[in-house]
Amino acid sequence: MPGKKSRLAYSLATVAAMVALQAPLAVAAEPNNAETQVDRSGKHDRYAHQRHARSQQRDIAFMIPGYGPVGKKTFDSLKLTDSQQQKVNAAQAEQQALRAAHKSTMKSNMQARFAQLEEGRIDPRAALQAMQATQQEMSQRRLDVAEKWLQAWEALEADQQKVLTQALADRHEHRKDKMQRHSAS
């Protein structure tokens, strides 16, 4: 047994020596230029998800509560009447107002927490109660927005609803196929 321990120790010592010898070379090979640009166009760009999410939100033309969004191309094929378009516009405006309210609430809550931290006094119980109150308020506002989208859905004719239903079914099939391909590999 003593032979195995010594071989392991020699192996570890060898690896450590190799790393120690290569580290100065790696540091020396790296340019010490302050103007070096970081390439953020790769797969792990931390802002890519945000850009993708924004583009996805812009493409939402109609939201079916409980099922999800429908894109502009599909929605434009419906040829809505003026009254139908007014209900959709009202739902979209309500959705945008909800998003703006959520953003401003989050910003003010963060500023309040930062102010408490700067003062050196924090109250976790009050913060939890404020968070719960905000959640309840936002939940109610989301239900109001969903009600607007339901009114827009009910204003559609049966054929128009069928087109949207088929678009959702097609998306489901596409995702199902993608999941099956992913699980097979």
mmCIF file of N, CA and C in Angstrom, residues 109-124 126-127 130:
data_model
loop_
_atom_site.group_PDB
_atom_site.id
_atom_site.type_symbol
_atom_site.label_atom_id
_atom_site.label_comp_id
_atom_site.label_asym_id
_atom_site.label_seq_id
_atom_site.Cartn_x
_atom_site.Cartn_y
_atom_site.Cartn_z
ATOM 1 N N ASN A 109 -39.406 49.492 -5.124
ATOM 2 C CA ASN A 109 -39.097 48.541 -4.053
ATOM 3 C C ASN A 109 -37.589 48.370 -3.896
ATOM 4 N N MET A 110 -36.881 48.309 -4.996
ATOM 5 C CA MET A 110 -35.433 48.153 -4.942
ATOM 6 C C MET A 110 -34.790 49.395 -4.322
ATOM 7 N N GLN A 111 -35.272 50.560 -4.696
ATOM 8 C CA GLN A 111 -34.731 51.793 -4.135
ATOM 9 C C GLN A 111 -34.982 51.869 -2.632
ATOM 10 N N ALA A 112 -36.144 51.405 -2.193
ATOM 11 C CA ALA A 112 -36.453 51.401 -0.759
ATOM 12 C C ALA A 112 -35.522 50.455 -0.011
ATOM 13 N N ARG A 113 -35.272 49.288 -0.581
ATOM 14 C CA ARG A 113 -34.349 48.338 0.064
ATOM 15 C C ARG A 113 -32.932 48.900 0.117
ATOM 16 N N PHE A 114 -32.485 49.552 -0.951
ATOM 17 C CA PHE A 114 -31.155 50.145 -0.958
ATOM 18 C C PHE A 114 -31.052 51.259 0.088
ATOM 19 N N ALA A 115 -32.105 52.060 0.228
ATOM 20 C CA ALA A 115 -32.095 53.135 1.220
ATOM 21 C C ALA A 115 -31.988 52.551 2.631
ATOM 22 N N GLN A 116 -32.718 51.480 2.883
ATOM 23 C CA GLN A 116 -32.638 50.830 4.194
ATOM 24 C C GLN A 116 -31.245 50.284 4.449
ATOM 25 N N LEU A 117 -30.633 49.708 3.428
ATOM 26 C CA LEU A 117 -29.279 49.175 3.591
ATOM 27 C C LEU A 117 -28.276 50.287 3.862
ATOM 28 N N GLU A 118 -28.433 51.405 3.196
ATOM 29 C CA GLU A 118 -27.519 52.529 3.411
ATOM 30 C C GLU A 118 -27.671 53.103 4.815
ATOM 31 N N GLU A 119 -28.903 53.089 5.353
ATOM 32 C CA GLU A 119 -29.129 53.565 6.708
ATOM 33 C C GLU A 119 -28.617 52.564 7.745
ATOM 34 N N GLY A 120 -28.464 51.330 7.321
ATOM 35 C CA GLY A 120 -27.999 50.299 8.237
ATOM 36 C C GLY A 120 -29.120 49.648 9.033
ATOM 37 N N ARG A 121 -30.353 49.937 8.679
ATOM 38 C CA ARG A 121 -31.504 49.334 9.356
ATOM 39 C C ARG A 121 -32.364 48.635 8.314
ATOM 40 N N ILE A 122 -32.572 47.358 8.514
ATOM 41 C CA ILE A 122 -33.463 46.622 7.616
ATOM 42 C C ILE A 122 -34.564 45.982 8.451
ATOM 43 N N ASP A 123 -35.712 45.797 7.824
ATOM 44 C CA ASP A 123 -36.846 45.164 8.485
ATOM 45 C C ASP A 123 -37.380 44.065 7.563
ATOM 46 N N PRO A 124 -36.874 42.847 7.727
ATOM 47 C CA PRO A 124 -37.297 41.762 6.841
ATOM 48 C C PRO A 124 -38.795 41.465 6.916
ATOM 49 N N ALA A 126 -41.283 43.599 7.485
ATOM 50 C CA ALA A 126 -41.982 44.620 6.700
ATOM 51 C C ALA A 126 -41.741 44.407 5.204
ATOM 52 N N ALA A 127 -40.528 44.001 4.854
ATOM 53 C CA ALA A 127 -40.227 43.737 3.443
ATOM 54 C C ALA A 127 -41.058 42.577 2.921
ATOM 55 N N ALA A 130 -44.642 43.795 2.483
ATOM 56 C CA ALA A 130 -44.729 44.637 1.285
ATOM 57 C C ALA A 130 -44.698 43.778 0.024
#
